[in-house]
Amino acid sequence: NAGVTQTPKFRILKIGQSMTLQCAQDMNHNYMYWYRQDPGMGLKLIYYSVGAGITDKGEVPNGYNVSRSTTEDFPLRLELAAPSQTSVYFCASTRGGGAHTGELFFGEGSRLTVL
Amino acid sequence: DAKTTQPTSMDCAEGRAANLPCNHSTISGNEYVYWYRQIHSQGPQYIIHGLKNNETNEMASLIITEDRKSSTLILPHATLRDTAVYYCIVSDNQAGTALIFGKGTTLSVSS
């Protein structure tokens, strides 16, 4: 199993550009999450999904959109990129259900710089 | 508001046990204690979790006090590769409940 795969690993955007961060998992996990981590800080939840066709906002959803058309994929869309979106983005997944809901598997991260 | 309190940093000699404390005095009855670590700039890695009882796996042991207001993560024989930021998190395991990672404890293992 590849686990959670994120692409691209690095990207530089100009202010106002848009892009999609890709996330795929091959563990048949129902729950998927997008977090961002600013330098020296903890992770903040952007969006999450409990299954195909179901998404919901986390702590910091403004400026982002998501979709979940399949169990495997959970792309994160940045519209009109701003310097405040410069961060490292982590995608995570878990099989969910009961005591194991908090056992998240994380990708390696996508490092985004907006200039 | 942070639900957990951890020391900012700790040092440990290679081969010795690393004991990382965490206070979670406002933990609810249905909340679990989770531990993760993040090595350099990699994605966080799940270590262990527990509700009431002490837990052990191949990576670490988790000791939870009887009143559940604090816990300790134990790495029995720390190696240089265990140098990382360790996060103590409480969660009710609902899908939309964000795991609040906070700033964690930076553990430095030296030879």
Coordinates of N, CA and C in Angstrom, one line a residue:
Chain A
N1 N 0.8 -1.2 0.0 CA 0.0 0.0 0.0 C 0.9 1.3 0.0
A2 N 0.5 2.2 -0.8 CA 1.2 3.5 -0.9 C 0.8 4.4 0.3
G3 N -0.4 4.1 0.9 CA -0.9 5.0 2.0 C -1.6 6.2 1.5
V4 N -1.2 7.4 2.0 CA -1.8 8.6 1.5 C -0.7 9.3 0.7
T5 N -1.1 9.6 -0.6 CA -0.2 10.3 -1.5 C -0.7 11.7 -1.9
Q6 N 0.2 12.6 -1.7 CA -0.2 14.0 -2.0 C 0.7 14.5 -3.2
T7 N 0.1 15.3 -4.0 CA 0.8 16.0 -5.1 C 0.2 17.3 -5.3
P8 N 1.0 18.4 -5.7 CA 2.5 18.3 -5.8 C 3.1 18.4 -4.4
K9 N 4.4 18.1 -4.3 CA 5.1 18.3 -3.0 C 5.5 19.7 -2.8
F10 N 5.7 20.4 -3.8 CA 6.1 21.9 -3.7 C 5.4 22.6 -4.8
R11 N 5.0 23.9 -4.5 CA 4.4 24.7 -5.5 C 4.5 26.2 -5.1
I12 N 4.8 27.0 -6.1 CA 4.8 28.4 -5.9 C 3.7 29.0 -6.7
L13 N 2.9 29.8 -6.1 CA 1.8 30.5 -6.8 C 1.9 32.0 -6.8
K14 N 1.3 32.6 -7.7 CA 1.2 34.1 -7.7 C -0.1 34.4 -7.1
I15 N -0.2 35.6 -6.4 CA -1.4 36.1 -5.8 C -2.5 36.1 -6.9
G16 N -3.7 35.5 -6.5 CA -4.8 35.5 -7.4 C -4.9 34.2 -8.3
Q17 N -3.9 33.4 -8.3 CA -3.9 32.2 -9.1 C -4.7 31.1 -8.3
S18 N -5.1 30.1 -9.0 CA -5.9 29.0 -8.4 C -5.1 27.7 -8.7
M19 N -5.3 26.8 -7.8 CA -4.7 25.4 -8.0 C -5.5 24.4 -7.2
T20 N -5.2 23.1 -7.5 CA -5.8 22.0 -6.7 C -4.6 21.2 -6.2
L21 N -4.7 20.9 -4.9 CA -3.8 19.9 -4.2 C -4.5 18.6 -4.3
Q22 N -3.8 17.6 -4.8 CA -4.4 16.3 -4.9 C -4.0 15.4 -3.7
C23 N -5.0 14.6 -3.3 CA -4.8 13.6 -2.2 C -5.5 12.3 -2.6
A24 N -4.7 11.2 -2.5 CA -5.3 9.9 -2.8 C -4.8 8.9 -1.7
Q25 N -5.8 8.0 -1.3 CA -5.4 7.0 -0.4 C -5.9 5.6 -0.9
D26 N -5.1 4.6 -0.7 CA -5.4 3.2 -1.2 C -5.7 2.3 -0.1
M27 N -6.2 2.8 1.1 CA -6.5 1.9 2.2 C -8.0 1.7 2.4
N28 N -8.8 2.2 1.5 CA -10.2 2.1 1.6 C -10.8 2.8 2.8
H29 N -10.1 3.9 3.2 CA -10.6 4.6 4.4 C -11.8 5.5 4.0
N30 N -12.7 5.6 5.0 CA -13.9 6.4 4.7 C -13.7 7.9 5.0
Y31 N -12.9 8.1 6.1 CA -12.7 9.5 6.6 C -11.5 10.1 6.0
M32 N -11.6 11.3 5.4 CA -10.4 12.0 4.9 C -10.4 13.4 5.4
Y33 N -9.2 14.0 5.6 CA -9.1 15.3 6.2 C -8.0 16.2 5.4
W34 N -8.2 17.5 5.5 CA -7.1 18.4 5.0 C -6.8 19.3 6.2
Y35 N -5.5 19.3 6.5 CA -5.0 20.2 7.5 C -3.9 21.2 6.9
R36 N -3.7 22.3 7.5 CA -2.6 23.2 7.2 C -1.8 23.4 8.4
Q37 N -0.5 23.6 8.2 CA 0.5 23.9 9.3 C 1.4 25.0 8.9
D38 N 1.2 26.1 9.6 CA 2.0 27.3 9.4 C 3.3 27.1 10.2
P39 N 4.4 27.8 9.8 CA 5.7 27.6 10.5 C 5.6 27.7 12.0
G40 N 6.2 26.7 12.7 CA 6.2 26.7 14.2 C 4.9 26.6 14.9
M41 N 3.9 26.2 14.1 CA 2.5 26.1 14.7 C 2.0 24.7 14.6
G42 N 0.9 24.4 15.3 CA 0.2 23.2 15.1 C -0.6 23.1 13.9
L43 N -1.3 22.0 13.7 CA -2.1 21.8 12.5 C -3.5 22.3 12.7
K44 N -4.1 22.9 11.7 CA -5.5 23.3 11.7 C -6.3 22.6 10.7
L45 N -7.5 22.2 11.0 CA -8.3 21.4 10.1 C -9.0 22.4 9.1
I46 N -8.9 22.1 7.8 CA -9.6 22.9 6.8 C -10.9 22.4 6.4
Y47 N -10.9 21.1 6.0 CA -12.2 20.4 5.5 C -12.0 19.0 5.9
Y48 N -13.1 18.3 6.0 CA -13.1 16.8 6.2 C -14.2 16.2 5.4
S49 N -14.1 14.9 5.3 CA -15.2 14.1 4.6 C -15.3 12.7 5.2
V50 N -16.5 12.3 5.4 CA -16.8 11.0 6.1 C -17.2 10.0 5.0
G51 N -17.2 10.3 3.8 CA -17.4 9.4 2.7 C -17.7 10.1 1.4
A52 N -17.7 9.3 0.3 CA -17.9 9.9 -1.0 C -19.2 10.7 -1.0
G53 N -19.1 11.9 -1.5 CA -20.3 12.8 -1.6 C -20.6 13.6 -0.4
I54 N -19.8 13.4 0.7 CA -20.1 14.1 1.9 C -18.8 14.9 2.4
T55 N -19.0 16.2 2.5 CA -17.9 17.0 3.0 C -18.4 18.0 4.0
D56 N -17.5 18.5 4.8 CA -17.9 19.5 5.8 C -16.7 20.4 6.2
K57 N -17.0 21.6 6.7 CA -16.0 22.6 7.0 C -15.3 22.2 8.3
G58 N -14.0 22.6 8.4 CA -13.3 22.5 9.7 C -13.1 23.8 10.3
E59 N -12.0 24.0 10.9 CA -11.7 25.3 11.6 C -11.4 26.5 10.7
V60 N -10.7 26.2 9.6 CA -10.3 27.3 8.7 C -10.6 27.1 7.3
P61 N -11.9 27.1 6.9 CA -12.3 26.7 5.5 C -12.2 27.8 4.5
N62 N -12.1 29.1 5.0 CA -12.3 30.2 4.0 C -11.1 30.2 3.0
G63 N -11.5 30.3 1.7 CA -10.5 30.4 0.7 C -10.2 29.0 0.1
Y64 N -10.9 28.0 0.5 CA -10.7 26.6 0.0 C -12.0 26.0 -0.3
N65 N -11.9 25.0 -1.2 CA -13.1 24.1 -1.5 C -12.6 22.7 -1.7
V66 N -13.5 21.8 -1.4 CA -13.2 20.4 -1.6 C -14.3 19.6 -2.3
S67 N -14.0 18.4 -2.7 CA -15.0 17.5 -3.3 C -14.6 16.1 -3.0
R68 N -15.5 15.2 -2.9 CA -15.2 13.8 -2.6 C -16.1 12.9 -3.5
S69 N -15.7 12.7 -4.8 CA -16.5 12.0 -5.7 C -16.2 10.5 -5.6
T70 N -15.0 10.1 -5.0 CA -14.7 8.7 -4.8 C -14.2 8.5 -3.4
T71 N -14.1 7.2 -3.0 CA -13.6 7.0 -1.7 C -12.1 7.3 -1.6
E72 N -11.4 7.1 -2.7 CA -9.9 7.2 -2.7 C -9.4 8.7 -2.8
D73 N -10.1 9.6 -3.4 CA -9.6 10.9 -3.7 C -10.3 12.0 -2.9
F74 N -9.5 13.0 -2.5 CA -10.1 14.1 -1.8 C -9.3 15.4 -2.1
P75 N -9.5 16.0 -3.3 CA -8.7 17.2 -3.7 C -9.1 18.4 -3.0
L76 N -8.2 19.3 -2.8 CA -8.4 20.6 -2.1 C -8.1 21.7 -3.1
R77 N -9.1 22.5 -3.3 CA -9.0 23.6 -4.3 C -8.8 24.9 -3.6
L78 N -7.7 25.7 -4.1 CA -7.5 27.0 -3.6 C -7.9 28.0 -4.7
E79 N -8.8 28.8 -4.4 CA -9.3 29.9 -5.3 C -8.7 31.2 -4.9
L80 N -8.2 31.9 -5.9 CA -7.6 33.3 -5.7 C -6.6 33.3 -4.5
A81 N -5.5 32.6 -4.8 CA -4.5 32.4 -3.7 C -4.0 33.7 -3.1
A82 N -3.8 33.7 -1.8 CA -3.4 34.9 -1.1 C -2.1 34.5 -0.3
P83 N -1.3 35.5 0.1 CA 0.0 35.2 0.8 C -0.3 34.4 2.1
S84 N -1.5 34.7 2.7 CA -1.9 34.0 4.0 C -2.1 32.5 3.8
Q85 N -2.2 32.1 2.6 CA -2.3 30.6 2.3 C -1.0 29.9 2.2
T86 N 0.1 30.7 2.3 CA 1.4 30.0 2.3 C 1.5 29.2 3.5
S87 N 1.7 27.9 3.3 CA 1.7 26.9 4.4 C 2.1 25.5 3.9
V88 N 2.1 24.6 4.8 CA 2.3 23.2 4.4 C 0.9 22.5 4.6
Y89 N 0.5 21.8 3.6 CA -0.8 21.2 3.6 C -0.7 19.7 3.8
F90 N -1.4 19.2 4.7 CA -1.4 17.7 5.0 C -2.7 17.1 4.8
C91 N -2.8 16.0 4.0 CA -4.0 15.2 3.9 C -3.8 14.0 4.8
A92 N -5.0 13.6 5.3 CA -4.9 12.4 6.2 C -6.2 11.6 6.0
S93 N -6.1 10.4 6.4 CA -7.3 9.5 6.3 C -7.3 8.5 7.5
T94 N -8.5 8.0 7.7 CA -8.7 7.0 8.8 C -9.9 6.1 8.4
R95 N -9.9 4.9 8.9 CA -11.0 4.0 8.6 C -12.2 4.5 9.3
G96 N -12.0 5.2 10.4 CA -13.2 5.7 11.1 C -13.9 4.7 11.9
G97 N -14.8 5.2 12.8 CA -15.6 4.3 13.6 C -15.0 4.0 14.9
G98 N -15.8 4.4 15.9 CA -15.4 4.1 17.3 C -14.0 4.6 17.7
A99 N -13.3 3.7 18.5 CA -12.1 4.2 19.1 C -11.0 4.4 18.1
H100 N -11.1 4.0 16.8 CA -10.0 4.1 15.9 C -10.2 5.4 15.0
T101 N -11.2 6.2 15.2 CA -11.4 7.3 14.4 C -10.2 8.3 14.5
G102 N -9.5 8.4 15.6 CA -8.4 9.3 15.8 C -7.1 8.8 15.3
E103 N -7.1 7.6 14.7 CA -5.8 7.0 14.2 C -5.7 7.5 12.7
L104 N -5.1 8.6 12.6 CA -5.0 9.2 11.2 C -3.7 8.8 10.6
F105 N -3.7 8.5 9.3 CA -2.6 8.3 8.4 C -2.4 9.6 7.6
F106 N -1.2 10.2 7.7 CA -0.9 11.4 7.0 C -0.1 11.2 5.8
G107 N -0.3 12.1 4.8 CA 0.6 12.2 3.7 C 1.9 13.0 4.0
E108 N 2.8 13.1 3.0 CA 4.1 13.8 3.3 C 4.0 15.3 3.2
G109 N 2.8 15.8 2.8 CA 2.7 17.2 2.8 C 2.9 17.9 1.4
S110 N 2.2 19.0 1.2 CA 2.4 19.8 0.0 C 2.8 21.2 0.5
R111 N 4.0 21.7 0.1 CA 4.5 23.0 0.6 C 4.1 24.0 -0.5
L112 N 3.3 24.9 -0.1 CA 2.8 26.0 -1.0 C 3.2 27.3 -0.5
T113 N 3.8 28.1 -1.5 CA 4.2 29.4 -1.3 C 3.4 30.3 -2.2
V114 N 2.8 31.4 -1.7 CA 2.1 32.4 -2.5 C 2.8 33.7 -2.5
L115 N 3.2 34.1 -3.6 CA 4.0 35.4 -3.7 C 3.3 36.5 -4.5
Chain B
D1 N -9.5 27.0 22.7 CA -8.7 26.7 24.0 C -8.1 25.3 23.9
A2 N -6.7 25.3 24.3 CA -6.0 24.1 24.3 C -6.6 23.1 25.3
K3 N -6.8 21.9 25.0 CA -7.3 20.9 25.9 C -6.2 20.2 26.7
T4 N -5.0 20.3 26.2 CA -3.8 19.7 26.8 C -2.7 20.7 27.0
T5 N -1.9 20.3 28.0 CA -0.7 21.1 28.3 C 0.5 20.2 28.4
Q6 N 1.5 20.6 27.6 CA 2.7 19.8 27.5 C 4.0 20.7 27.7
P7 N 5.1 20.2 28.2 CA 6.3 21.0 28.3 C 6.7 21.3 26.9
T8 N 7.4 22.5 26.7 CA 7.8 22.9 25.4 C 8.9 22.0 24.8
S9 N 9.8 21.6 25.7 CA 11.0 20.8 25.2 C 11.5 19.9 26.3
M10 N 12.1 18.8 25.9 CA 12.7 17.8 26.8 C 13.9 17.2 26.1
D11 N 14.9 16.8 26.9 CA 16.1 16.1 26.4 C 16.1 14.7 27.0
C12 N 16.7 13.8 26.2 CA 16.9 12.5 26.6 C 18.2 11.9 26.0
A13 N 18.9 11.1 26.8 CA 20.1 10.4 26.3 C 19.7 9.2 25.6
E14 N 20.4 8.9 24.5 CA 20.1 7.7 23.7 C 20.2 6.5 24.5
G15 N 19.2 5.6 24.4 CA 19.2 4.3 25.1 C 18.4 4.4 26.4
R16 N 18.2 5.6 26.9 CA 17.4 5.8 28.1 C 15.9 5.9 27.8
A17 N 15.1 5.8 28.8 CA 13.6 5.9 28.6 C 13.3 7.4 28.5
A18 N 12.4 7.7 27.6 CA 11.9 9.1 27.5 C 10.5 9.1 28.0
N19 N 10.2 9.9 29.0 CA 8.9 10.0 29.6 C 8.3 11.4 29.3
L20 N 7.3 11.5 28.5 CA 6.7 12.7 28.1 C 5.4 12.9 28.8
P21 N 5.3 14.0 29.6 CA 4.0 14.2 30.3 C 3.0 15.0 29.6
C22 N 1.7 14.9 29.9 CA 0.7 15.7 29.3 C -0.4 15.8 30.4
N23 N -0.9 17.1 30.5 CA -2.0 17.4 31.4 C -3.3 17.6 30.6
H24 N -4.3 17.0 31.0 CA -5.6 17.2 30.3 C -6.7 17.1 31.3
S25 N -6.7 18.1 32.2 CA -7.5 18.1 33.4 C -9.0 18.3 33.1
T26 N -9.4 18.8 31.9 CA -10.8 19.0 31.6 C -11.3 17.9 30.7
I27 N -10.6 16.8 30.6 CA -11.0 15.7 29.7 C -12.4 15.2 30.1
S28 N -13.2 14.9 29.1 CA -14.5 14.3 29.3 C -14.5 12.8 29.3
G29 N -15.6 12.2 29.8 CA -15.6 10.8 30.0 C -15.5 10.0 28.7
N30 N -15.9 10.6 27.6 CA -15.9 9.9 26.3 C -14.7 10.3 25.4
E31 N -13.8 11.0 26.0 CA -12.6 11.5 25.2 C -11.5 10.5 25.4
Y32 N -10.8 10.2 24.3 CA -9.6 9.4 24.3 C -8.4 10.3 24.3
V33 N -7.3 9.7 24.8 CA -6.0 10.4 24.7 C -5.2 9.8 23.6
Y34 N -4.8 10.7 22.7 CA -4.0 10.2 21.5 C -2.6 10.9 21.6
W35 N -1.6 10.1 21.1 CA -0.3 10.7 20.9 C 0.2 10.5 19.5
Y36 N 0.7 11.6 19.0 CA 1.3 11.6 17.6 C 2.7 12.2 17.8
R37 N 3.5 12.0 16.7 CA 4.8 12.7 16.7 C 5.0 13.2 15.2
Q38 N 5.8 14.2 15.1 CA 6.1 14.8 13.8 C 7.7 15.0 13.7
I39 N 8.3 14.2 12.8 CA 9.7 14.3 12.6 C 10.0 15.3 11.6
H40 N 10.8 16.3 12.0 CA 11.2 17.4 11.1 C 9.9 17.9 10.4
S41 N 9.8 17.9 9.1 CA 8.7 18.5 8.4 C 7.8 17.4 7.7
Q42 N 7.9 16.2 8.3 CA 7.1 15.1 7.7 C 5.7 15.2 8.3
G43 N 4.8 14.5 7.7 CA 3.4 14.4 8.2 C 3.4 13.7 9.6
P44 N 2.5 14.1 10.5 CA 2.4 13.5 11.8 C 2.2 12.0 11.7
Q45 N 2.8 11.3 12.7 CA 2.7 9.8 12.8 C 1.9 9.4 14.0
Y46 N 0.9 8.6 13.9 CA 0.2 8.1 15.0 C 1.1 7.2 15.9
I47 N 1.0 7.3 17.2 CA 1.8 6.5 18.1 C 0.9 5.5 18.8
I48 N 0.0 6.1 19.6 CA -0.8 5.2 20.5 C -2.0 6.0 21.0
H49 N -3.0 5.3 21.5 CA -4.1 6.0 22.2 C -4.7 5.2 23.3
G50 N -5.5 5.8 24.1 CA -6.1 5.0 25.2 C -7.3 5.8 25.8
L51 N -8.1 5.1 26.5 CA -9.3 5.7 27.1 C -9.1 5.8 28.7
K52 N -9.0 4.6 29.3 CA -8.8 4.6 30.7 C -7.6 3.7 31.1
N53 N -7.4 2.6 30.4 CA -6.4 1.7 30.8 C -5.0 2.1 30.2
N54 N -4.0 1.6 30.8 CA -2.6 1.8 30.2 C -2.6 0.9 28.9
E55 N -1.8 1.4 27.9 CA -1.7 0.8 26.7 C -0.2 0.7 26.3
T56 N 0.1 -0.4 25.5 CA 1.4 -0.6 25.0 C 1.4 -1.1 23.6
N57 N 2.2 -0.6 22.8 CA 2.4 -1.2 21.4 C 3.9 -1.3 21.1
E58 N 4.2 -1.5 19.9 CA 5.6 -1.7 19.5 C 6.4 -0.4 19.5
M59 N 5.7 0.7 19.6 CA 6.4 2.0 19.6 C 6.6 2.5 21.0
A60 N 5.5 2.4 21.8 CA 5.5 3.1 23.1 C 4.5 2.6 24.1
S61 N 4.6 3.1 25.3 CA 3.6 2.8 26.3 C 2.9 4.1 26.7
L62 N 1.6 4.0 27.0 CA 0.8 5.1 27.5 C 0.3 4.8 28.9
I63 N 0.6 5.7 29.8 CA 0.2 5.6 31.2 C -0.8 6.7 31.4
I64 N -2.1 6.3 31.8 CA -3.1 7.3 32.1 C -3.4 7.2 33.6
T65 N -3.4 8.3 34.3 CA -3.8 8.3 35.7 C -5.2 7.9 35.9
E66 N -5.5 7.5 37.1 CA -6.8 6.9 37.4 C -7.9 8.0 37.2
D67 N -7.6 9.2 37.6 CA -8.6 10.3 37.4 C -8.6 10.8 36.0
R68 N -7.7 10.3 35.1 CA -7.6 10.6 33.7 C -7.2 12.1 33.4
K69 N -6.8 12.8 34.4 CA -6.4 14.2 34.2 C -5.0 14.4 33.7
S70 N -4.2 13.3 33.6 CA -2.9 13.4 33.0 C -2.5 12.1 32.4
S71 N -1.5 12.1 31.6 CA -0.9 10.9 31.0 C 0.5 11.1 30.7
T72 N 1.2 9.9 30.5 CA 2.6 10.0 30.2 C 2.9 9.0 29.0
L73 N 3.6 9.5 28.0 CA 4.0 8.6 26.9 C 5.4 8.2 27.3
I74 N 5.7 6.9 27.2 CA 7.0 6.4 27.5 C 7.6 5.7 26.2
L75 N 8.8 6.2 25.8 CA 9.6 5.6 24.8 C 10.6 4.8 25.6
P76 N 10.6 3.5 25.6 CA 11.4 2.7 26.6 C 12.9 2.9 26.3
H77 N 13.3 2.9 25.1 CA 14.8 3.0 24.7 C 14.9 4.0 23.6
A78 N 15.0 5.3 24.0 CA 15.0 6.3 22.9 C 16.3 6.2 22.0
T79 N 16.0 6.5 20.8 CA 17.1 6.5 19.8 C 17.1 7.9 19.1
L80 N 18.2 8.2 18.4 CA 18.3 9.5 17.7 C 17.1 9.7 16.8
R81 N 16.6 8.6 16.2 CA 15.5 8.8 15.3 C 14.2 9.2 16.0
D82 N 14.2 9.1 17.3 CA 13.0 9.5 18.1 C 12.9 11.0 18.3
T83 N 14.0 11.8 17.9 CA 13.9 13.2 18.0 C 12.8 13.7 17.1
A84 N 11.9 14.4 17.8 CA 10.6 14.9 17.0 C 9.8 15.8 17.9
V85 N 8.8 16.3 17.4 CA 7.7 17.0 18.2 C 6.7 16.0 18.5
Y86 N 6.3 15.9 19.8 CA 5.3 14.9 20.2 C 4.1 15.7 20.7
Y87 N 2.9 15.2 20.1 CA 1.7 15.9 20.4 C 0.8 15.0 21.2
C88 N 0.2 15.5 22.3 CA -0.8 14.9 23.1 C -2.1 15.5 22.8
I89 N -3.1 14.7 22.4 CA -4.4 15.2 21.9 C -5.5 14.4 22.6
V90 N -6.6 15.1 23.0 CA -7.8 14.5 23.4 C -8.9 14.6 22.4
S91 N -9.6 13.5 22.2 CA -10.6 13.5 21.1 C -11.8 12.6 21.5
D92 N -13.0 13.1 21.1 CA -14.1 12.2 21.3 C -14.4 11.3 20.2
N93 N -13.5 11.3 19.2 CA -13.6 10.4 18.1 C -14.7 10.6 17.1
Q94 N -15.3 11.8 17.2 CA -16.3 12.1 16.2 C -15.6 12.6 14.9
A95 N -16.1 12.2 13.7 CA -15.4 12.5 12.5 C -15.1 14.0 12.3
G96 N -16.0 14.8 12.7 CA -15.7 16.3 12.4 C -15.0 16.9 13.5
T97 N -14.6 16.2 14.6 CA -13.9 16.8 15.7 C -12.4 17.0 15.3
A98 N -12.0 18.2 15.2 CA -10.6 18.4 14.7 C -9.6 17.9 15.8
L99 N -8.6 17.1 15.4 CA -7.6 16.8 16.3 C -6.7 18.0 16.5
I100 N -6.7 18.6 17.7 CA -6.0 19.8 18.0 C -4.6 19.5 18.4
F101 N -3.7 19.8 17.4 CA -2.3 19.4 17.6 C -1.5 20.3 18.5
G102 N -1.9 21.6 18.6 CA -1.1 22.5 19.5 C 0.4 22.5 19.1
K103 N 1.2 22.9 20.0 CA 2.7 23.0 19.7 C 3.5 21.8 20.2
G104 N 2.9 21.0 21.0 CA 3.6 19.7 21.4 C 4.8 19.9 22.2
T105 N 5.6 18.8 22.4 CA 6.8 18.8 23.1 C 7.9 18.4 22.2
T106 N 9.0 19.2 22.0 CA 10.1 18.9 21.2 C 11.0 18.0 22.0
L107 N 11.2 16.8 21.6 CA 12.1 15.8 22.3 C 13.4 15.8 21.5
S108 N 14.5 16.0 22.2 CA 15.8 15.9 21.6 C 16.5 14.8 22.2
V109 N 16.9 13.8 21.4 CA 17.6 12.6 21.9 C 19.1 12.8 21.4
S110 N 20.0 12.7 22.4 CA 21.4 12.9 22.0 C 22.2 11.7 22.4
S111 N 23.3 11.5 21.8 CA 24.2 10.4 22.1 C 25.2 10.7 23.1

